[in-house]
PDB file of N, CA and C in Angstrom:
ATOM      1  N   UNK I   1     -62.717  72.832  -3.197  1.00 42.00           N
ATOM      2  CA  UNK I   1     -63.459  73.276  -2.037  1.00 42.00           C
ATOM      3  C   UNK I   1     -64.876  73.607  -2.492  1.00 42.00           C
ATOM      4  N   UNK I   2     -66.109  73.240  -1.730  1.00 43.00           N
ATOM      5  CA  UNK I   2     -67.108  73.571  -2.167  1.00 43.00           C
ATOM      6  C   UNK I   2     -67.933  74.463  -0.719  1.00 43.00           C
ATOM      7  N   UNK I   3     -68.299  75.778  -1.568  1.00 45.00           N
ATOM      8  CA  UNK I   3     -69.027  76.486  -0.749  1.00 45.00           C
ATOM      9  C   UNK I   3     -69.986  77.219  -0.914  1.00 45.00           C
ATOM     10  N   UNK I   4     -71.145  77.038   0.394  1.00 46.00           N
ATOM     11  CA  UNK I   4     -72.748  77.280   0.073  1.00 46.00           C
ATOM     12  C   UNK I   4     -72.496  78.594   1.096  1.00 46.00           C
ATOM     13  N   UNK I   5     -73.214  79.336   1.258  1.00 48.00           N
ATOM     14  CA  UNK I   5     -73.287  80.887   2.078  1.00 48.00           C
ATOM     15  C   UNK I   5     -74.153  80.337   3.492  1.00 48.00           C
ATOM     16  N   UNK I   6     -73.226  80.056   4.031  1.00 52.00           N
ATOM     17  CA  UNK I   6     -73.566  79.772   6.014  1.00 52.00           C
ATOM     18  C   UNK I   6     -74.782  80.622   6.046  1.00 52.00           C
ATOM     19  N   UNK I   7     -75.016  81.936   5.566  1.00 57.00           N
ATOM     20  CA  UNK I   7     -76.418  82.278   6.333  1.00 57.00           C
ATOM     21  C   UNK I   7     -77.590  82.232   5.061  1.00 57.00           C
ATOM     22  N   UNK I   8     -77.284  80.884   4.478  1.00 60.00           N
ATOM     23  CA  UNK I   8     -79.139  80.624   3.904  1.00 60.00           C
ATOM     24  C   UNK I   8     -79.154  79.744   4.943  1.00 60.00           C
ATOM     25  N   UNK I   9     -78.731  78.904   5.762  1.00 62.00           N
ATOM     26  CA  UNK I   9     -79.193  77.933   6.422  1.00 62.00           C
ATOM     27  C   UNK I   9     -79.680  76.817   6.164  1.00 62.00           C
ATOM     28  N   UNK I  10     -78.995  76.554   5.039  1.00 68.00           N
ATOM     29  CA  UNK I  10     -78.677  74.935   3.926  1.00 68.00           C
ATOM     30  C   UNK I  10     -77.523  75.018   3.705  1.00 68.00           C
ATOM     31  N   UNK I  11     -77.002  73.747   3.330  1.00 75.00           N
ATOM     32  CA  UNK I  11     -75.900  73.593   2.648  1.00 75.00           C
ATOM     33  C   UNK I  11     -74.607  73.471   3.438  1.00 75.00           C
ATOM     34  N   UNK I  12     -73.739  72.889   2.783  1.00 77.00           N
ATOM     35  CA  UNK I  12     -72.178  72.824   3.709  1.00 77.00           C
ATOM     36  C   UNK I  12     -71.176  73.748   3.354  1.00 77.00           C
ATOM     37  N   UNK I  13     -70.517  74.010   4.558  1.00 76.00           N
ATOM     38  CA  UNK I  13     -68.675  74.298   3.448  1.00 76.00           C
ATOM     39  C   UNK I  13     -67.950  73.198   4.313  1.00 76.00           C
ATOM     40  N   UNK I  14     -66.842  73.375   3.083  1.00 79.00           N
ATOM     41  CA  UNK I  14     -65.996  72.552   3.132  1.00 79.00           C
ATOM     42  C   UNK I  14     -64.980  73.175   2.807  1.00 79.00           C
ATOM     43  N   UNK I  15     -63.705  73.086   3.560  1.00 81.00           N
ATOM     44  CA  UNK I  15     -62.248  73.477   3.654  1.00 81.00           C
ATOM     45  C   UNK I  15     -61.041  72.367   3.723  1.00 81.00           C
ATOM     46  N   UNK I  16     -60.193  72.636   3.450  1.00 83.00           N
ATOM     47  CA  UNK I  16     -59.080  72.278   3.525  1.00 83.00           C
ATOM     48  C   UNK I  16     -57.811  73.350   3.935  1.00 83.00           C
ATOM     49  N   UNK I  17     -56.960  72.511   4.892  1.00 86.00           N
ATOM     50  CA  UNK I  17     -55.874  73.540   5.113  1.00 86.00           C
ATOM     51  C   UNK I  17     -54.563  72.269   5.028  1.00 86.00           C
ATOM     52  N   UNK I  18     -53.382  72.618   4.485  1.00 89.00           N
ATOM     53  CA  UNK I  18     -52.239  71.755   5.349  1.00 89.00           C
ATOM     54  C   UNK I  18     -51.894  70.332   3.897  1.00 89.00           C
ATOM     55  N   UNK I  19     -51.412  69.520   4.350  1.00 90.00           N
ATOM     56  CA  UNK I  19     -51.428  68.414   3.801  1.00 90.00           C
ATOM     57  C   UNK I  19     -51.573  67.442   4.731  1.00 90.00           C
ATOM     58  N   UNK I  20     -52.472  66.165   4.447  1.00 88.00           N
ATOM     59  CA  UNK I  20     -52.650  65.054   4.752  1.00 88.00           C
ATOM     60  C   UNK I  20     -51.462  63.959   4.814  1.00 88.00           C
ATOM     61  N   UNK I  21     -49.967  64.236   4.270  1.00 89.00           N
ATOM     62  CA  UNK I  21     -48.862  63.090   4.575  1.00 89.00           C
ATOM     63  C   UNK I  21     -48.168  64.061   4.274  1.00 89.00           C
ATOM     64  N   UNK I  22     -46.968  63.818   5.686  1.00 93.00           N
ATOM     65  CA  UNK I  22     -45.953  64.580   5.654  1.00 93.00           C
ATOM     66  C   UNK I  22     -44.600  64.032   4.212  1.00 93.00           C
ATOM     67  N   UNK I  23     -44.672  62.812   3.995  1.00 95.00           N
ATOM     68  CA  UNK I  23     -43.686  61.973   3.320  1.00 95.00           C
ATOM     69  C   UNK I  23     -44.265  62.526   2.035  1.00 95.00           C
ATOM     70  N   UNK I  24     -45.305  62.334   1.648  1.00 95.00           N
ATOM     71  CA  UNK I  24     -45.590  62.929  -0.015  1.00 95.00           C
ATOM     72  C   UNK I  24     -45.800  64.057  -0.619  1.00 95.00           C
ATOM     73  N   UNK I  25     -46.808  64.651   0.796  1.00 93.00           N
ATOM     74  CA  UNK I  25     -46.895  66.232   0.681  1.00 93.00           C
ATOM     75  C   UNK I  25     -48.686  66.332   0.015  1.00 93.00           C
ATOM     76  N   UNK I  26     -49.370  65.672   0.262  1.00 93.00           N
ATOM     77  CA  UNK I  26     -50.719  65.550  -0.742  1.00 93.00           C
ATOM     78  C   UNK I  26     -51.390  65.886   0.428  1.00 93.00           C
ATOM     79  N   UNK I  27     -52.516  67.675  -0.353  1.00 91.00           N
ATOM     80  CA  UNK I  27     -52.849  68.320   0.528  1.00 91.00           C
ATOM     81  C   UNK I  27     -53.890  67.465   0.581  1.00 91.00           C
ATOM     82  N   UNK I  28     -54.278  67.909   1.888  1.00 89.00           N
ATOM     83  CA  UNK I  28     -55.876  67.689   2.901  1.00 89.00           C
ATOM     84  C   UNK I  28     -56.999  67.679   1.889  1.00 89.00           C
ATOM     85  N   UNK I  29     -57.828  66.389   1.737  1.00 88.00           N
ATOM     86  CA  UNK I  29     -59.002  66.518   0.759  1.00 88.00           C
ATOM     87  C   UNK I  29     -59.948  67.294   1.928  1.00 88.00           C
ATOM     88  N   UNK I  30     -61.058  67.910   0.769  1.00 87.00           N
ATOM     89  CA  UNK I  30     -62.374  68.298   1.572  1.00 87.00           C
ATOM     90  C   UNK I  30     -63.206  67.226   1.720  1.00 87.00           C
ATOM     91  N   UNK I  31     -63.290  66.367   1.305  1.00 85.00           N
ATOM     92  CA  UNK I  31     -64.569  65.091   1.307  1.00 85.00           C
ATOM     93  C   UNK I  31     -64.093  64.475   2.267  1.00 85.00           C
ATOM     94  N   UNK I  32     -62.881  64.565   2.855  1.00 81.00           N
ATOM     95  CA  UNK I  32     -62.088  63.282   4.073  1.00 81.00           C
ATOM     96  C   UNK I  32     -62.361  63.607   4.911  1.00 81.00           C
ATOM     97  N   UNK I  33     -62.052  62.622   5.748  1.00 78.00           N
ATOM     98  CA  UNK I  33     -62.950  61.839   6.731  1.00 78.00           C
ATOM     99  C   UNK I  33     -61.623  61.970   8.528  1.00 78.00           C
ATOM    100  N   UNK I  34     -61.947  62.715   9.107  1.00 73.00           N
ATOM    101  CA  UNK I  34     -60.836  62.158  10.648  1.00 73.00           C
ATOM    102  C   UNK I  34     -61.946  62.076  11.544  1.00 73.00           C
ATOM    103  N   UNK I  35     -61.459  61.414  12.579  1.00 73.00           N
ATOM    104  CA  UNK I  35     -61.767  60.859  13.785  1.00 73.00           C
ATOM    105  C   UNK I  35     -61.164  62.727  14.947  1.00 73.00           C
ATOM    106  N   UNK I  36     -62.354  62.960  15.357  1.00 72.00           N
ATOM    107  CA  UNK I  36     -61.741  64.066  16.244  1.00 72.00           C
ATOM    108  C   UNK I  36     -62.349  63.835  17.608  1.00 72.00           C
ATOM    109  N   UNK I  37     -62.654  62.370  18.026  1.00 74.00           N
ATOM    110  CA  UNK I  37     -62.577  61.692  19.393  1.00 74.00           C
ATOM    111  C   UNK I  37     -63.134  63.098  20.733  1.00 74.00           C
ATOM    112  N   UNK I  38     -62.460  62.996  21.500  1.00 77.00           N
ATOM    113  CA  UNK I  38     -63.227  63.546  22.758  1.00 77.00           C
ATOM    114  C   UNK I  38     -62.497  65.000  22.595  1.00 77.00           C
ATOM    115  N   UNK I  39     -61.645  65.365  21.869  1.00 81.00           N
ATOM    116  CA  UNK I  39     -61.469  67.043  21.887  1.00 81.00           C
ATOM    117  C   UNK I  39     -62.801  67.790  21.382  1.00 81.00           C
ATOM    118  N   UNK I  40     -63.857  67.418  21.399  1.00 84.00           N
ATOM    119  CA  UNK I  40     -64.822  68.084  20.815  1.00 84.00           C
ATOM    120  C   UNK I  40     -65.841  68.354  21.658  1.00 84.00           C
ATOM    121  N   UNK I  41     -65.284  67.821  22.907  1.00 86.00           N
ATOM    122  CA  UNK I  41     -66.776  68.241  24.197  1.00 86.00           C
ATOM    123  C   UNK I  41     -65.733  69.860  24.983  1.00 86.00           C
ATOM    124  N   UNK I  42     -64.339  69.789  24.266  1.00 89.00           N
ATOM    125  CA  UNK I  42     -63.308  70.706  24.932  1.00 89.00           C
ATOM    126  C   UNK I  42     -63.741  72.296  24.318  1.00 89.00           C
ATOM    127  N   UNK I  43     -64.207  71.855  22.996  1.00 89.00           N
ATOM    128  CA  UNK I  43     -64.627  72.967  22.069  1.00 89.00           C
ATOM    129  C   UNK I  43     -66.385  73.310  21.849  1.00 89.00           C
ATOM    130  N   UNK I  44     -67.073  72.006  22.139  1.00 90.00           N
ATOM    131  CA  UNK I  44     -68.359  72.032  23.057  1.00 90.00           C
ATOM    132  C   UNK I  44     -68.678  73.402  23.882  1.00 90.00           C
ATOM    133  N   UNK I  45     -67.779  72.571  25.000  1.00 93.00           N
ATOM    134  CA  UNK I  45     -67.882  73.884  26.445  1.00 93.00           C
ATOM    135  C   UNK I  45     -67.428  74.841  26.466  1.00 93.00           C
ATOM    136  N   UNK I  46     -66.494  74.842  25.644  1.00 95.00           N
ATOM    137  CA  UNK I  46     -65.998  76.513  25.466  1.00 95.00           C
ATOM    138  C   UNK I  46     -67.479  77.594  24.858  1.00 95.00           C
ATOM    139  N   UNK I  47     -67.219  77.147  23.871  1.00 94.00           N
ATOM    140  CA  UNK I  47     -68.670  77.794  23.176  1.00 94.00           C
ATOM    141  C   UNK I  47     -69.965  77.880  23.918  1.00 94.00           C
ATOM    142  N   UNK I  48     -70.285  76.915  24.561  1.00 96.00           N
ATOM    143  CA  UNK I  48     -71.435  76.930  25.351  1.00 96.00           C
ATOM    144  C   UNK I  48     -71.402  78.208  26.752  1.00 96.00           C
ATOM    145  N   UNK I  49     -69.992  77.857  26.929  1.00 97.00           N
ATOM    146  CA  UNK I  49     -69.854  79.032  28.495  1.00 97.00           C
ATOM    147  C   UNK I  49     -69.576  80.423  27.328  1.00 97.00           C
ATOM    148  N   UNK I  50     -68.913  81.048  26.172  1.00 97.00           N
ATOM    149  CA  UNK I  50     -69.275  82.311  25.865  1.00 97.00           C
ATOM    150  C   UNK I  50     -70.277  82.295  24.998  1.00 97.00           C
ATOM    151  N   UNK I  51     -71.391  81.899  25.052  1.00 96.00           N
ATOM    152  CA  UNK I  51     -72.846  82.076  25.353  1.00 96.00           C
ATOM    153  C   UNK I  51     -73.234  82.238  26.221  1.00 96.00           C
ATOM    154  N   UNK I  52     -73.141  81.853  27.088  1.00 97.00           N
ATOM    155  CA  UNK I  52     -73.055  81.566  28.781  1.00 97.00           C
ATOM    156  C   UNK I  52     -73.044  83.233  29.196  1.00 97.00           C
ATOM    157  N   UNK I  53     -71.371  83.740  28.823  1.00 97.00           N
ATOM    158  CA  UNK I  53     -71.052  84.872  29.396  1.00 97.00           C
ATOM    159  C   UNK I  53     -71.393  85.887  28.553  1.00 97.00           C
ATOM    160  N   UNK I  54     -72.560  85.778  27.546  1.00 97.00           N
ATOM    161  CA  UNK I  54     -73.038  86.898  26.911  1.00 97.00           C
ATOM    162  C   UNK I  54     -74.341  86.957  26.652  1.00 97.00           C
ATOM    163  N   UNK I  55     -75.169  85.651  27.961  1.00 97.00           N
ATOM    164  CA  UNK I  55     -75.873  85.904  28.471  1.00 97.00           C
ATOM    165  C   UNK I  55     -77.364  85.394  27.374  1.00 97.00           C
ATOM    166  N   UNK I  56     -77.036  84.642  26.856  1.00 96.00           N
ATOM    167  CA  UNK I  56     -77.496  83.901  25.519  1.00 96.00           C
ATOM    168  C   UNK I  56     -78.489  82.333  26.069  1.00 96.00           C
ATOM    169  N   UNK I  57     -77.516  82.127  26.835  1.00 96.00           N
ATOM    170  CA  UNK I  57     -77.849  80.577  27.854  1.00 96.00           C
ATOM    171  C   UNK I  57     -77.677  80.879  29.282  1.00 96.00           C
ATOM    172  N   UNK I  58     -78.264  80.299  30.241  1.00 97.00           N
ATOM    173  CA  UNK I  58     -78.185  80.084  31.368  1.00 97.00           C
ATOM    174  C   UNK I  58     -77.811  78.955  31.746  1.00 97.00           C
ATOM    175  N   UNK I  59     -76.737  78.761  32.838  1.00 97.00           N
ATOM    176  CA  UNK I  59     -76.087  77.242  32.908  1.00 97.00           C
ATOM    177  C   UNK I  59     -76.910  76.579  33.878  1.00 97.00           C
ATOM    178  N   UNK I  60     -78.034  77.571  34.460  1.00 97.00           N
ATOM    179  CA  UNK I  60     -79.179  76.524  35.413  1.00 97.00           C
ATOM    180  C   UNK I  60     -80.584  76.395  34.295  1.00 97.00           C
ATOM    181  N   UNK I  61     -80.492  76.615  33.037  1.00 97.00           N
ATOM    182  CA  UNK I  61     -81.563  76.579  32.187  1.00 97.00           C
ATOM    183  C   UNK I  61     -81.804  74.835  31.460  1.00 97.00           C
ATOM    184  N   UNK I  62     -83.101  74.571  31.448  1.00 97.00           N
ATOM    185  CA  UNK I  62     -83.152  73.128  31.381  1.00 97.00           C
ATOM    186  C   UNK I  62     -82.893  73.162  29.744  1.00 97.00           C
ATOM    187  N   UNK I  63     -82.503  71.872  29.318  1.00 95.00           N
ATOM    188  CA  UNK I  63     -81.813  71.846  27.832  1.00 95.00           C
ATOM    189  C   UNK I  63     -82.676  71.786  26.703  1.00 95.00           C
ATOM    190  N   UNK I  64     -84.228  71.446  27.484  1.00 96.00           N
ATOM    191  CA  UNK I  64     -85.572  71.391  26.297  1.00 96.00           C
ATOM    192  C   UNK I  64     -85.440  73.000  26.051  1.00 96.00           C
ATOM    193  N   UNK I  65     -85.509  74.023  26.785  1.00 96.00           N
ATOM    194  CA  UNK I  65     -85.711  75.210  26.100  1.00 96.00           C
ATOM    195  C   UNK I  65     -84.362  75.293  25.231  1.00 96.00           C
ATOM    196  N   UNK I  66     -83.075  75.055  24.984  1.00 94.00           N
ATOM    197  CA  UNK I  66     -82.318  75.233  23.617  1.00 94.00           C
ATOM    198  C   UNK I  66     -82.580  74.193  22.475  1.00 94.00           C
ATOM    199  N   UNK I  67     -82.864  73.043  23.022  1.00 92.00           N
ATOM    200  CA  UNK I  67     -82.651  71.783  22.143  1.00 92.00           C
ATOM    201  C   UNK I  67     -84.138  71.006  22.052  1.00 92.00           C
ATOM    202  N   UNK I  68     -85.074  71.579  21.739  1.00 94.00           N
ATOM    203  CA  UNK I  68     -86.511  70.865  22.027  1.00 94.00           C
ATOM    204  C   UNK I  68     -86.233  69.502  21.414  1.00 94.00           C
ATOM    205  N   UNK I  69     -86.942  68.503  22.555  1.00 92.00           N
ATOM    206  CA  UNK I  69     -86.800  67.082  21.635  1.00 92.00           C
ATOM    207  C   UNK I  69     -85.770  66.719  21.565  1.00 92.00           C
ATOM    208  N   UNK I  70     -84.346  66.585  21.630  1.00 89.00           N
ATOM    209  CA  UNK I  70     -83.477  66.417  21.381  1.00 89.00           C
ATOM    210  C   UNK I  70     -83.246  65.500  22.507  1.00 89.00           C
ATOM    211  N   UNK I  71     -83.372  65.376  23.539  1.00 87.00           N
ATOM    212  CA  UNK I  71     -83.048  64.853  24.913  1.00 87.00           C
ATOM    213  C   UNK I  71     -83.913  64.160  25.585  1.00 87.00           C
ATOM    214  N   UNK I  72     -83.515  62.937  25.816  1.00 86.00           N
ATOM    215  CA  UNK I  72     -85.093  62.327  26.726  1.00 86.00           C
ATOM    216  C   UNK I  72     -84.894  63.102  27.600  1.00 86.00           C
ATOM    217  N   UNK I  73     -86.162  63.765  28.405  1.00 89.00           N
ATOM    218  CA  UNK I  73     -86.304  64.258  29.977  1.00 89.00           C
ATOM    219  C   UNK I  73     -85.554  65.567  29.794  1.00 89.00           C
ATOM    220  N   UNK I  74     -84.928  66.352  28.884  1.00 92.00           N
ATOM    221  CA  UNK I  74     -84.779  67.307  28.481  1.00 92.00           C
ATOM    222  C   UNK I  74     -85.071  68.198  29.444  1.00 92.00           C
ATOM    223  N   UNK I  75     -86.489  68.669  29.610  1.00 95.00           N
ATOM    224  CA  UNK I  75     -86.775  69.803  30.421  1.00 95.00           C
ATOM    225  C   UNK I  75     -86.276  69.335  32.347  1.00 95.00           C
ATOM    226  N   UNK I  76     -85.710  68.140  32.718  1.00 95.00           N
ATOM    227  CA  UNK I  76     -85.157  68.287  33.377  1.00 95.00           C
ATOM    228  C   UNK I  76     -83.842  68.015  33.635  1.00 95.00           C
ATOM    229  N   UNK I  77     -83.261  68.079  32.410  1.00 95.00           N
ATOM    230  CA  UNK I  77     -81.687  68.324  32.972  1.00 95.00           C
ATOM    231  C   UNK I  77     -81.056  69.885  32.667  1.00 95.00           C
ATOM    232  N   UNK I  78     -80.157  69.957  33.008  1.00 96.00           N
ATOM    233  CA  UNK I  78     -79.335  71.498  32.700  1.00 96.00           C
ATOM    234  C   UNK I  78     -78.252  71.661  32.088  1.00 96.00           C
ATOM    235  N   UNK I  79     -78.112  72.687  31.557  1.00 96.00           N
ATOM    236  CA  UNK I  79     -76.743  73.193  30.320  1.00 96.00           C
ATOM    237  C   UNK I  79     -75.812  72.678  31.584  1.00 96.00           C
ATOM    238  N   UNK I  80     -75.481  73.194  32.770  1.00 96.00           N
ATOM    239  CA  UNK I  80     -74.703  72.937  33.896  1.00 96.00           C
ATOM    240  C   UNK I  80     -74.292  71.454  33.943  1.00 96.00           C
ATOM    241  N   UNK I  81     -75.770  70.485  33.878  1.00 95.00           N
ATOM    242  CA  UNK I  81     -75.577  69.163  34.118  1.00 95.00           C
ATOM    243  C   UNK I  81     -74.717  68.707  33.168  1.00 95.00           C
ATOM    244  N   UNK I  82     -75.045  68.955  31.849  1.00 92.00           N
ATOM    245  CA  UNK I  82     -74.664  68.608  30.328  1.00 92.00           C
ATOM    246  C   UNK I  82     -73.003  68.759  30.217  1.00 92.00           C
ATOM    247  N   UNK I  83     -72.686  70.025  31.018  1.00 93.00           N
ATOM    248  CA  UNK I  83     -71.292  70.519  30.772  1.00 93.00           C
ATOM    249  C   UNK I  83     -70.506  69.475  31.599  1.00 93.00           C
ATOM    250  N   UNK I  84     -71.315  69.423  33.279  1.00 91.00           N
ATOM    251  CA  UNK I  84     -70.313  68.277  34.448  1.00 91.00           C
ATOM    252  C   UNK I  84     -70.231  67.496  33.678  1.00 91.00           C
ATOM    253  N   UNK I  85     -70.785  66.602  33.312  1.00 88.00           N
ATOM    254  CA  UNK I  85     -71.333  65.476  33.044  1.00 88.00           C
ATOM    255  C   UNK I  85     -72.310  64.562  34.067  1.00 88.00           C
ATOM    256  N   UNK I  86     -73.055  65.415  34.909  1.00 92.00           N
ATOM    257  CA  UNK I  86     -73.985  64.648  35.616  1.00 92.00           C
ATOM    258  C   UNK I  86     -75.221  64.531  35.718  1.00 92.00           C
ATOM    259  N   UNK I  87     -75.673  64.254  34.244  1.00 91.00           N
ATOM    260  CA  UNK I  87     -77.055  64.656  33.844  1.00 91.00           C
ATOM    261  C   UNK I  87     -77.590  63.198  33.649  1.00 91.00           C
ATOM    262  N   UNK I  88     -77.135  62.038  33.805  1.00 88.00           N
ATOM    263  CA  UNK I  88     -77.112  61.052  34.098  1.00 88.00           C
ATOM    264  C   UNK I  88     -77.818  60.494  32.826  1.00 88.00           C
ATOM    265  N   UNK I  89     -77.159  60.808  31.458  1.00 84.00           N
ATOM    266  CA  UNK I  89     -77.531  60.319  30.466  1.00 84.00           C
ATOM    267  C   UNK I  89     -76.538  59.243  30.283  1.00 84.00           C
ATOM    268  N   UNK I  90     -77.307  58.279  29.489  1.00 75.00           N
ATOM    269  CA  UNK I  90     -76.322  57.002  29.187  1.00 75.00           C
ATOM    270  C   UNK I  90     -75.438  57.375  28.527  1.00 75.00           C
ATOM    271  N   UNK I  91     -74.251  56.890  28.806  1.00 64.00           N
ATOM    272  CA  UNK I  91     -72.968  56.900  27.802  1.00 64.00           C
ATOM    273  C   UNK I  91     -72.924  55.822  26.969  1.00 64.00           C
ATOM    274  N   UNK I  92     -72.846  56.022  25.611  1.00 61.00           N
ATOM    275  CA  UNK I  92     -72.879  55.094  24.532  1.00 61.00           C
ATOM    276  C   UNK I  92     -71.566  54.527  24.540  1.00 61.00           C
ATOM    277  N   UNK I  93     -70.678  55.217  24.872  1.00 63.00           N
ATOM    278  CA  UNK I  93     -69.593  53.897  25.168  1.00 63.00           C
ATOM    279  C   UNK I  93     -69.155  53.299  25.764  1.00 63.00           C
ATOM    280  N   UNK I  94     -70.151  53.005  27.135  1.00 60.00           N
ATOM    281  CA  UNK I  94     -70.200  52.081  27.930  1.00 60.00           C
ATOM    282  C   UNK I  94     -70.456  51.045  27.467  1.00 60.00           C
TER     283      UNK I  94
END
């Protein structure tokens, strides 16, 4: 396991829990690699709404003030839009 201290604001950690094959028993590397597909807009919005409810973000606040640059047209879409999904950004896997 390799670990840097989350609050210099460089660096990674890396964990492992469990094993990677039930038949051999060979635990979970840290360098490996999974696919965690669309459960991650589930854990997205969670986080985003308790910010939300501690008043951190506003869900009518446009997304350039959290994410400058990050977004074409940014200052006019919303954390709200971002969460529906009707912020009418292209979907890349269309």
């Amino acid at each position: 396991m390799s670990r840097r201290s989350p609050r210099s604001g460089t660096g990674v950690w890396r964990g492992g829990s469990g094993v990677s094959d039930l038949a051999t028993g060979a635990p979970v590397r840290t360098d490996g690699r999974f696919r965690a597909g669309s459960i991650t807009k589930v854990f997205t919005a969670t986080t985003v709404l308790r910010l939300v409810g501690e008043g951190r973000i506003g869900l009518d606040d446009p997304v350039e003030r959290h994410l400058p640059g990050l977004l074409p047209n940014g200052a006019d879409i919303s954390v709200r839009e971002l969460l529906d999904h009707t912020s009418g950004l292209w979907d890349a896997t269309n």
